[in-house]
Amino acid sequence: MSSRPSLKAHGLKRLSDADASLLMSRFSEIEVKEVVYGCGDDKAPGPDGFNFKFIKKFWSILSADFMNIMNDFYETGFISRGVGSSFITLIPKNSAPSRLGDYRPITLIGVTSKVISKVLANRLKKSDMLRQLGFPSRWCQWVEGILVSARSSVLVNGAPTFEFDCKKGIRQGDPLSPFLFVIVMEALSSLFKKASDIGVFDGMRLPNGGPEVNHFLYVDDAMVLGKWTNFNFNNLKRILRIFIYVRAFVLISINLHYTVWG
């Protein structure tokens, strides 16, 4: 992966030892089976053509192979080239599409790759982990393994083009995507907190001795609250420039709104 300048985040909480231990426990057949049976039968298959209906029907035969894959991933953090492959295609937004805007792209990720991502995503849902950081190095290696293994080819009239590496982050449809997005946005939140602490951004001071609020984050929206001054706007541009330049490995897209105070 290409190198980026590092960002020393300000005021982040850290993962507890107990939560870190939970993240790093061995993958069990029970949690893998729960992921498999929790996915829709007809979910779009990847290049291998198998969907979850097939995997569920023959789980008694395939479970040992799945656990071998999961155990190998646990040790190496590596996903083989075929497993990481996927298709990109367009699906219509309405019943009578007539222009490009009437379609949206989706990524058809293979069953095995999706199971690996969803097992990790399910672990991230527990113990308020998304509000804390300090993930173990092996966990970071697993996430990097998912990212560097991502490959796609585009379906044109039903036929795939050449395969290429996805070097700009998580693919659409990957179960890890929303969780990694939230973690990355912690970096933006820390930049605003640091700016407030050192007095380079004036946010909204709540009454009766309340704290200063300078931003809200929701899904892919960011609302910045501050005074209508050149001082604030210039420093806001600097904050966003730093964040965009050194953000982590997940490709992000946010809608930014500025709310005037005072």
PDB file of C-alpha atoms in Angstrom:
ATOM      1  CA  MET A   1       0.000   0.000   0.000  1.00  0.00           C
ATOM      2  CA  SER A   2       1.167   3.523  -0.679  1.00  0.00           C
ATOM      3  CA  SER A   3       2.536   5.376   2.328  1.00  0.00           C
ATOM      4  CA  ARG A   4       0.826   8.418   3.833  1.00  0.00           C
ATOM      5  CA  PRO A   5       1.992  10.986   6.360  1.00  0.00           C
ATOM      6  CA  SER A   6       0.856   9.990   9.834  1.00  0.00           C
ATOM      7  CA  LEU A   7      -1.672  11.973  11.872  1.00  0.00           C
ATOM      8  CA  LYS A   8      -1.208  12.117  15.616  1.00  0.00           C
ATOM      9  CA  ALA A   9      -4.816  12.223  16.782  1.00  0.00           C
ATOM     10  CA  HIS A  10      -5.725  14.248  19.863  1.00  0.00           C
ATOM     11  CA  GLY A  11      -7.757  12.992  22.813  1.00  0.00           C
ATOM     12  CA  LEU A  12      -8.727   9.561  21.488  1.00  0.00           C
ATOM     13  CA  LYS A  13      -9.980   6.861  23.827  1.00  0.00           C
ATOM     14  CA  ARG A  14      -8.209   3.529  23.695  1.00  0.00           C
ATOM     15  CA  LEU A  15      -9.406  -0.028  23.531  1.00  0.00           C
ATOM     16  CA  SER A  16      -9.366  -1.887  26.850  1.00  0.00           C
ATOM     17  CA  ASP A  17      -7.286  -5.040  27.247  1.00  0.00           C
ATOM     18  CA  ALA A  18     -10.471  -7.092  27.577  1.00  0.00           C
ATOM     19  CA  ASP A  19     -11.932  -5.732  24.345  1.00  0.00           C
ATOM     20  CA  ALA A  20      -8.621  -6.216  22.529  1.00  0.00           C
ATOM     21  CA  SER A  21      -8.535  -9.820  23.713  1.00  0.00           C
ATOM     22  CA  LEU A  22     -12.078 -10.347  22.435  1.00  0.00           C
ATOM     23  CA  LEU A  23     -11.138  -8.976  19.030  1.00  0.00           C
ATOM     24  CA  MET A  24      -8.115 -11.247  18.775  1.00  0.00           C
ATOM     25  CA  SER A  25      -9.745 -14.529  19.826  1.00  0.00           C
ATOM     26  CA  ARG A  26      -9.688 -17.439  17.399  1.00  0.00           C
ATOM     27  CA  PHE A  27     -12.497 -17.587  14.854  1.00  0.00           C
ATOM     28  CA  SER A  28     -15.052 -20.192  15.909  1.00  0.00           C
ATOM     29  CA  GLU A  29     -17.200 -22.270  13.601  1.00  0.00           C
ATOM     30  CA  ILE A  30     -20.259 -20.962  15.421  1.00  0.00           C
ATOM     31  CA  GLU A  31     -19.557 -17.298  14.590  1.00  0.00           C
ATOM     32  CA  VAL A  32     -18.629 -18.149  10.991  1.00  0.00           C
ATOM     33  CA  LYS A  33     -21.826 -20.180  10.564  1.00  0.00           C
ATOM     34  CA  GLU A  34     -23.894 -17.335  12.048  1.00  0.00           C
ATOM     35  CA  VAL A  35     -22.453 -14.995   9.425  1.00  0.00           C
ATOM     36  CA  VAL A  36     -23.152 -17.418   6.586  1.00  0.00           C
ATOM     37  CA  TYR A  37     -26.738 -18.085   7.663  1.00  0.00           C
ATOM     38  CA  GLY A  38     -27.322 -14.398   8.396  1.00  0.00           C
ATOM     39  CA  CYS A  39     -26.806 -13.447   4.730  1.00  0.00           C
ATOM     40  CA  GLY A  40     -29.575 -13.562   2.134  1.00  0.00           C
ATOM     41  CA  ASP A  41     -29.720 -16.689  -0.023  1.00  0.00           C
ATOM     42  CA  ASP A  42     -29.684 -14.839  -3.326  1.00  0.00           C
ATOM     43  CA  LYS A  43     -27.032 -12.239  -2.540  1.00  0.00           C
ATOM     44  CA  ALA A  44     -25.121 -11.381  -5.730  1.00  0.00           C
ATOM     45  CA  PRO A  45     -22.305 -13.905  -6.171  1.00  0.00           C
ATOM     46  CA  GLY A  46     -18.774 -12.966  -7.098  1.00  0.00           C
ATOM     47  CA  PRO A  47     -16.725 -14.324 -10.008  1.00  0.00           C
ATOM     48  CA  ASP A  48     -16.923 -17.910  -8.692  1.00  0.00           C
ATOM     49  CA  GLY A  49     -20.706 -17.896  -9.244  1.00  0.00           C
ATOM     50  CA  PHE A  50     -21.659 -19.338  -5.846  1.00  0.00           C
ATOM     51  CA  ASN A  51     -24.236 -17.602  -3.678  1.00  0.00           C
ATOM     52  CA  PHE A  52     -25.118 -18.100  -0.020  1.00  0.00           C
ATOM     53  CA  LYS A  53     -27.977 -20.484  -0.825  1.00  0.00           C
ATOM     54  CA  PHE A  54     -25.462 -22.965  -2.200  1.00  0.00           C
ATOM     55  CA  ILE A  55     -23.107 -22.514   0.763  1.00  0.00           C
ATOM     56  CA  LYS A  56     -25.913 -23.052   3.292  1.00  0.00           C
ATOM     57  CA  LYS A  57     -27.240 -26.153   1.556  1.00  0.00           C
ATOM     58  CA  PHE A  58     -23.823 -27.816   1.580  1.00  0.00           C
ATOM     59  CA  TRP A  59     -22.498 -26.306   4.827  1.00  0.00           C
ATOM     60  CA  SER A  60     -21.856 -29.735   6.346  1.00  0.00           C
ATOM     61  CA  ILE A  61     -19.424 -30.411   3.498  1.00  0.00           C
ATOM     62  CA  LEU A  62     -17.944 -26.911   3.130  1.00  0.00           C
ATOM     63  CA  SER A  63     -17.601 -25.915   6.794  1.00  0.00           C
ATOM     64  CA  ALA A  64     -14.172 -27.538   7.211  1.00  0.00           C
ATOM     65  CA  ASP A  65     -12.844 -25.672   4.151  1.00  0.00           C
ATOM     66  CA  PHE A  66     -14.233 -22.394   5.455  1.00  0.00           C
ATOM     67  CA  MET A  67     -12.575 -22.899   8.823  1.00  0.00           C
ATOM     68  CA  ASN A  68      -9.263 -23.697   7.114  1.00  0.00           C
ATOM     69  CA  ILE A  69      -9.548 -20.401   5.235  1.00  0.00           C
ATOM     70  CA  MET A  70     -10.434 -18.505   8.419  1.00  0.00           C
ATOM     71  CA  ASN A  71      -7.573 -20.086  10.373  1.00  0.00           C
ATOM     72  CA  ASP A  72      -5.106 -19.271   7.610  1.00  0.00           C
ATOM     73  CA  PHE A  73      -6.371 -15.673   7.543  1.00  0.00           C
ATOM     74  CA  TYR A  74      -6.035 -15.504  11.337  1.00  0.00           C
ATOM     75  CA  GLU A  75      -2.344 -16.425  11.108  1.00  0.00           C
ATOM     76  CA  THR A  76      -1.305 -14.529   7.968  1.00  0.00           C
ATOM     77  CA  GLY A  77      -3.819 -11.721   7.444  1.00  0.00           C
ATOM     78  CA  PHE A  78      -3.664 -12.644   3.757  1.00  0.00           C
ATOM     79  CA  ILE A  79      -6.502 -13.337   1.295  1.00  0.00           C
ATOM     80  CA  SER A  80      -5.651 -15.198  -1.905  1.00  0.00           C
ATOM     81  CA  ARG A  81      -6.034 -13.473  -5.250  1.00  0.00           C
ATOM     82  CA  GLY A  82      -9.083 -15.444  -6.378  1.00  0.00           C
ATOM     83  CA  VAL A  83     -10.957 -14.931  -3.109  1.00  0.00           C
ATOM     84  CA  GLY A  84     -10.453 -11.159  -3.270  1.00  0.00           C
ATOM     85  CA  SER A  85     -11.847 -10.827  -6.805  1.00  0.00           C
ATOM     86  CA  SER A  86     -15.196  -9.179  -7.522  1.00  0.00           C
ATOM     87  CA  PHE A  87     -17.356  -7.729 -10.304  1.00  0.00           C
ATOM     88  CA  ILE A  88     -18.548  -4.120 -10.679  1.00  0.00           C
ATOM     89  CA  THR A  89     -21.838  -3.698 -12.498  1.00  0.00           C
ATOM     90  CA  LEU A  90     -24.644  -1.155 -12.888  1.00  0.00           C
ATOM     91  CA  ILE A  91     -28.189  -1.764 -11.655  1.00  0.00           C
ATOM     92  CA  PRO A  92     -31.183   0.425 -12.556  1.00  0.00           C
ATOM     93  CA  LYS A  93     -32.685   2.758  -9.978  1.00  0.00           C
ATOM     94  CA  ASN A  94     -36.121   2.643 -11.648  1.00  0.00           C
ATOM     95  CA  SER A  95     -38.154   0.432 -13.976  1.00  0.00           C
ATOM     96  CA  ALA A  96     -37.374   2.431 -17.124  1.00  0.00           C
ATOM     97  CA  PRO A  97     -33.757   3.685 -17.034  1.00  0.00           C
ATOM     98  CA  SER A  98     -32.858   5.983 -19.928  1.00  0.00           C
ATOM     99  CA  ARG A  99     -29.639   7.724 -18.868  1.00  0.00           C
ATOM    100  CA  LEU A 100     -26.513   6.988 -16.878  1.00  0.00           C
ATOM    101  CA  GLY A 101     -27.886   8.727 -13.790  1.00  0.00           C
ATOM    102  CA  ASP A 102     -30.663   6.112 -13.647  1.00  0.00           C
ATOM    103  CA  TYR A 103     -28.113   3.461 -12.693  1.00  0.00           C
ATOM    104  CA  ARG A 104     -25.942   2.946  -9.636  1.00  0.00           C
ATOM    105  CA  PRO A 105     -22.785   0.828  -9.408  1.00  0.00           C
ATOM    106  CA  ILE A 106     -22.581  -2.158  -7.098  1.00  0.00           C
ATOM    107  CA  THR A 107     -19.734  -4.522  -6.331  1.00  0.00           C
ATOM    108  CA  LEU A 108     -20.473  -8.238  -6.500  1.00  0.00           C
ATOM    109  CA  ILE A 109     -18.172  -9.607  -3.806  1.00  0.00           C
ATOM    110  CA  GLY A 110     -17.554 -13.334  -3.481  1.00  0.00           C
ATOM    111  CA  VAL A 111     -19.033 -15.308  -0.584  1.00  0.00           C
ATOM    112  CA  THR A 112     -15.711 -16.163   1.098  1.00  0.00           C
ATOM    113  CA  SER A 113     -14.420 -12.587   1.046  1.00  0.00           C
ATOM    114  CA  LYS A 114     -17.747 -11.297   2.378  1.00  0.00           C
ATOM    115  CA  VAL A 115     -17.767 -13.854   5.214  1.00  0.00           C
ATOM    116  CA  ILE A 116     -14.281 -12.788   6.351  1.00  0.00           C
ATOM    117  CA  SER A 117     -15.261  -9.097   6.348  1.00  0.00           C
ATOM    118  CA  LYS A 118     -18.550  -9.730   8.123  1.00  0.00           C
ATOM    119  CA  VAL A 119     -16.942 -11.809  10.878  1.00  0.00           C
ATOM    120  CA  LEU A 120     -14.632  -8.868  11.629  1.00  0.00           C
ATOM    121  CA  ALA A 121     -17.529  -6.408  11.338  1.00  0.00           C
ATOM    122  CA  ASN A 122     -19.591  -8.421  13.837  1.00  0.00           C
ATOM    123  CA  ARG A 123     -16.729  -8.276  16.341  1.00  0.00           C
ATOM    124  CA  LEU A 124     -16.554  -4.498  15.926  1.00  0.00           C
ATOM    125  CA  LYS A 125     -20.210  -4.207  16.935  1.00  0.00           C
ATOM    126  CA  LYS A 126     -19.489  -5.444  20.503  1.00  0.00           C
ATOM    127  CA  SER A 127     -18.172  -3.626  23.682  1.00  0.00           C
ATOM    128  CA  ASP A 128     -18.558  -0.046  22.363  1.00  0.00           C
ATOM    129  CA  MET A 129     -15.345  -0.648  20.385  1.00  0.00           C
ATOM    130  CA  LEU A 130     -16.152   1.949  17.751  1.00  0.00           C
ATOM    131  CA  ARG A 131     -15.800   4.688  20.367  1.00  0.00           C
ATOM    132  CA  GLN A 132     -12.369   3.573  21.320  1.00  0.00           C
ATOM    133  CA  LEU A 133      -9.069   2.961  19.554  1.00  0.00           C
ATOM    134  CA  GLY A 134      -5.850   1.102  20.204  1.00  0.00           C
ATOM    135  CA  PHE A 135      -6.529  -1.954  18.026  1.00  0.00           C
ATOM    136  CA  PRO A 136      -3.924  -4.752  18.225  1.00  0.00           C
ATOM    137  CA  SER A 137      -1.334  -5.013  15.442  1.00  0.00           C
ATOM    138  CA  ARG A 138      -2.728  -8.357  14.244  1.00  0.00           C
ATOM    139  CA  TRP A 139      -6.153  -6.756  13.820  1.00  0.00           C
ATOM    140  CA  CYS A 140      -4.625  -3.951  11.751  1.00  0.00           C
ATOM    141  CA  GLN A 141      -2.895  -6.627   9.664  1.00  0.00           C
ATOM    142  CA  TRP A 142      -6.241  -8.346   9.053  1.00  0.00           C
ATOM    143  CA  VAL A 143      -7.876  -5.118   7.870  1.00  0.00           C
ATOM    144  CA  GLU A 144      -4.908  -4.356   5.632  1.00  0.00           C
ATOM    145  CA  GLY A 145      -5.154  -7.892   4.225  1.00  0.00           C
ATOM    146  CA  ILE A 146      -8.766  -7.272   3.217  1.00  0.00           C
ATOM    147  CA  LEU A 147      -7.853  -3.953   1.613  1.00  0.00           C
ATOM    148  CA  VAL A 148      -4.843  -5.109  -0.397  1.00  0.00           C
ATOM    149  CA  SER A 149      -6.660  -8.233  -1.639  1.00  0.00           C
ATOM    150  CA  ALA A 150      -9.530  -6.254  -3.170  1.00  0.00           C
ATOM    151  CA  ARG A 151      -9.669  -6.687  -6.947  1.00  0.00           C
ATOM    152  CA  SER A 152     -12.460  -6.022  -9.425  1.00  0.00           C
ATOM    153  CA  SER A 153     -13.393  -6.242 -13.061  1.00  0.00           C
ATOM    154  CA  VAL A 154     -16.237  -4.311 -14.666  1.00  0.00           C
ATOM    155  CA  LEU A 155     -19.144  -6.149 -16.266  1.00  0.00           C
ATOM    156  CA  VAL A 156     -19.866  -4.669 -19.718  1.00  0.00           C
ATOM    157  CA  ASN A 157     -22.915  -6.244 -21.389  1.00  0.00           C
ATOM    158  CA  GLY A 158     -22.479  -9.187 -19.063  1.00  0.00           C
ATOM    159  CA  ALA A 159     -18.808  -9.821 -19.901  1.00  0.00           C
ATOM    160  CA  PRO A 160     -15.991  -8.925 -17.457  1.00  0.00           C
ATOM    161  CA  THR A 161     -13.160  -6.596 -18.448  1.00  0.00           C
ATOM    162  CA  PHE A 162      -9.571  -6.989 -17.239  1.00  0.00           C
ATOM    163  CA  GLU A 163      -9.090  -7.298 -13.483  1.00  0.00           C
ATOM    164  CA  PHE A 164      -7.532  -4.405 -11.565  1.00  0.00           C
ATOM    165  CA  ASP A 165      -6.503  -3.736  -7.973  1.00  0.00           C
ATOM    166  CA  CYS A 166      -8.816  -1.558  -5.872  1.00  0.00           C
ATOM    167  CA  LYS A 167      -6.314   0.889  -4.402  1.00  0.00           C
ATOM    168  CA  LYS A 168      -8.720   3.526  -3.101  1.00  0.00           C
ATOM    169  CA  GLY A 169     -10.206   1.857  -0.069  1.00  0.00           C
ATOM    170  CA  ILE A 170     -13.067  -0.452   0.853  1.00  0.00           C
ATOM    171  CA  ARG A 171     -15.364  -1.643  -1.942  1.00  0.00           C
ATOM    172  CA  GLN A 172     -19.040  -0.701  -1.918  1.00  0.00           C
ATOM    173  CA  GLY A 173     -20.939  -3.517  -0.255  1.00  0.00           C
ATOM    174  CA  ASP A 174     -18.112  -4.662   1.994  1.00  0.00           C
ATOM    175  CA  PRO A 175     -19.518  -5.249   5.530  1.00  0.00           C
ATOM    176  CA  LEU A 176     -16.477  -3.536   7.090  1.00  0.00           C
ATOM    177  CA  SER A 177     -17.016  -0.281   5.199  1.00  0.00           C
ATOM    178  CA  PRO A 178     -19.382   1.581   7.617  1.00  0.00           C
ATOM    179  CA  PHE A 179     -17.355   0.607  10.693  1.00  0.00           C
ATOM    180  CA  LEU A 180     -14.020   1.684   9.241  1.00  0.00           C
ATOM    181  CA  PHE A 181     -15.654   4.920   8.076  1.00  0.00           C
ATOM    182  CA  VAL A 182     -16.687   5.727  11.661  1.00  0.00           C
ATOM    183  CA  ILE A 183     -13.180   4.965  12.933  1.00  0.00           C
ATOM    184  CA  VAL A 184     -11.596   7.202  10.293  1.00  0.00           C
ATOM    185  CA  MET A 185     -13.987  10.022  11.150  1.00  0.00           C
ATOM    186  CA  GLU A 186     -12.633   9.892  14.701  1.00  0.00           C
ATOM    187  CA  ALA A 187      -9.518  11.476  13.199  1.00  0.00           C
ATOM    188  CA  LEU A 188     -11.554  14.423  11.901  1.00  0.00           C
ATOM    189  CA  SER A 189     -13.246  14.771  15.277  1.00  0.00           C
ATOM    190  CA  SER A 190      -9.865  14.803  17.020  1.00  0.00           C
ATOM    191  CA  LEU A 191      -8.643  17.584  14.714  1.00  0.00           C
ATOM    192  CA  PHE A 192     -11.609  19.782  15.644  1.00  0.00           C
ATOM    193  CA  LYS A 193     -11.102  19.037  19.341  1.00  0.00           C
ATOM    194  CA  LYS A 194      -7.429  19.980  19.091  1.00  0.00           C
ATOM    195  CA  ALA A 195      -8.304  23.169  17.156  1.00  0.00           C
ATOM    196  CA  SER A 196     -10.751  24.146  19.885  1.00  0.00           C
ATOM    197  CA  ASP A 197      -8.321  23.367  22.711  1.00  0.00           C
ATOM    198  CA  ILE A 198      -5.528  25.537  21.258  1.00  0.00           C
ATOM    199  CA  GLY A 199      -7.885  28.364  20.276  1.00  0.00           C
ATOM    200  CA  VAL A 200      -7.677  28.220  16.474  1.00  0.00           C
ATOM    201  CA  PHE A 201     -11.393  27.564  15.874  1.00  0.00           C
ATOM    202  CA  ASP A 202     -14.349  29.259  17.555  1.00  0.00           C
ATOM    203  CA  GLY A 203     -17.305  26.891  17.896  1.00  0.00           C
ATOM    204  CA  MET A 204     -20.649  27.235  19.627  1.00  0.00           C
ATOM    205  CA  ARG A 205     -20.463  27.716  23.396  1.00  0.00           C
ATOM    206  CA  LEU A 206     -23.445  26.171  25.172  1.00  0.00           C
ATOM    207  CA  PRO A 207     -25.131  28.304  27.874  1.00  0.00           C
ATOM    208  CA  ASN A 208     -24.751  27.989  31.639  1.00  0.00           C
ATOM    209  CA  GLY A 209     -21.088  27.088  31.492  1.00  0.00           C
ATOM    210  CA  GLY A 210     -21.608  24.271  29.016  1.00  0.00           C
ATOM    211  CA  PRO A 211     -18.915  22.931  26.661  1.00  0.00           C
ATOM    212  CA  GLU A 212     -18.008  24.285  23.248  1.00  0.00           C
ATOM    213  CA  VAL A 213     -19.458  22.345  20.315  1.00  0.00           C
ATOM    214  CA  ASN A 214     -17.887  22.781  16.881  1.00  0.00           C
ATOM    215  CA  HIS A 215     -19.029  19.762  14.848  1.00  0.00           C
ATOM    216  CA  PHE A 216     -21.553  16.942  14.503  1.00  0.00           C
ATOM    217  CA  LEU A 217     -21.017  13.726  12.522  1.00  0.00           C
ATOM    218  CA  TYR A 218     -23.848  11.569  11.218  1.00  0.00           C
ATOM    219  CA  VAL A 219     -23.505   8.777   8.610  1.00  0.00           C
ATOM    220  CA  ASP A 220     -21.770  10.582   5.721  1.00  0.00           C
ATOM    221  CA  ASP A 221     -22.709  14.108   6.838  1.00  0.00           C
ATOM    222  CA  ALA A 222     -20.494  16.496   8.783  1.00  0.00           C
ATOM    223  CA  MET A 223     -21.907  19.697  10.286  1.00  0.00           C
ATOM    224  CA  VAL A 224     -19.412  22.286  11.463  1.00  0.00           C
ATOM    225  CA  LEU A 225     -20.627  24.966  13.877  1.00  0.00           C
ATOM    226  CA  GLY A 226     -18.698  28.199  14.201  1.00  0.00           C
ATOM    227  CA  LYS A 227     -18.608  31.975  13.959  1.00  0.00           C
ATOM    228  CA  TRP A 228     -18.816  33.695  10.585  1.00  0.00           C
ATOM    229  CA  THR A 229     -15.241  34.965  10.503  1.00  0.00           C
ATOM    230  CA  ASN A 230     -12.269  34.749   8.154  1.00  0.00           C
ATOM    231  CA  PHE A 231     -10.315  33.351  11.090  1.00  0.00           C
ATOM    232  CA  ASN A 232     -12.661  30.372  11.340  1.00  0.00           C
ATOM    233  CA  PHE A 233     -12.919  29.769   7.594  1.00  0.00           C
ATOM    234  CA  ASN A 234      -9.170  29.865   7.037  1.00  0.00           C
ATOM    235  CA  ASN A 235      -8.534  27.419   9.857  1.00  0.00           C
ATOM    236  CA  LEU A 236     -11.418  25.189   8.731  1.00  0.00           C
ATOM    237  CA  LYS A 237      -9.739  24.896   5.329  1.00  0.00           C
ATOM    238  CA  ARG A 238      -6.470  23.968   7.024  1.00  0.00           C
ATOM    239  CA  ILE A 239      -8.183  21.298   9.141  1.00  0.00           C
ATOM    240  CA  LEU A 240      -9.882  19.727   6.117  1.00  0.00           C
ATOM    241  CA  ARG A 241      -6.689  19.902   4.058  1.00  0.00           C
ATOM    242  CA  ILE A 242      -4.765  18.018   6.748  1.00  0.00           C
ATOM    243  CA  PHE A 243      -7.530  15.456   7.167  1.00  0.00           C
ATOM    244  CA  ILE A 244      -7.931  14.743   3.456  1.00  0.00           C
ATOM    245  CA  TYR A 245      -4.170  14.506   2.941  1.00  0.00           C
ATOM    246  CA  VAL A 246      -3.363  12.150   5.773  1.00  0.00           C
ATOM    247  CA  ARG A 247      -6.645  10.284   6.300  1.00  0.00           C
ATOM    248  CA  ALA A 248      -6.394   6.540   6.873  1.00  0.00           C
ATOM    249  CA  PHE A 249      -6.705   3.784   4.269  1.00  0.00           C
ATOM    250  CA  VAL A 250     -10.489   4.029   3.864  1.00  0.00           C
ATOM    251  CA  LEU A 251     -11.745   6.160   0.987  1.00  0.00           C
ATOM    252  CA  ILE A 252     -14.250   8.605   2.458  1.00  0.00           C
ATOM    253  CA  SER A 253     -16.859  10.944   1.074  1.00  0.00           C
ATOM    254  CA  ILE A 254     -18.713  13.360   3.337  1.00  0.00           C
ATOM    255  CA  ASN A 255     -21.271  16.111   2.838  1.00  0.00           C
ATOM    256  CA  LEU A 256     -20.062  19.172   4.714  1.00  0.00           C
ATOM    257  CA  HIS A 257     -22.375  21.839   6.132  1.00  0.00           C
ATOM    258  CA  TYR A 258     -21.347  25.012   7.957  1.00  0.00           C
ATOM    259  CA  THR A 259     -23.714  26.415  10.560  1.00  0.00           C
ATOM    260  CA  VAL A 260     -23.144  30.015  11.654  1.00  0.00           C
ATOM    261  CA  TRP A 261     -23.096  30.918  15.324  1.00  0.00           C
ATOM    262  CA  GLY A 262     -23.073  34.497  16.517  1.00  0.00           C
TER     263      GLY A 262
END
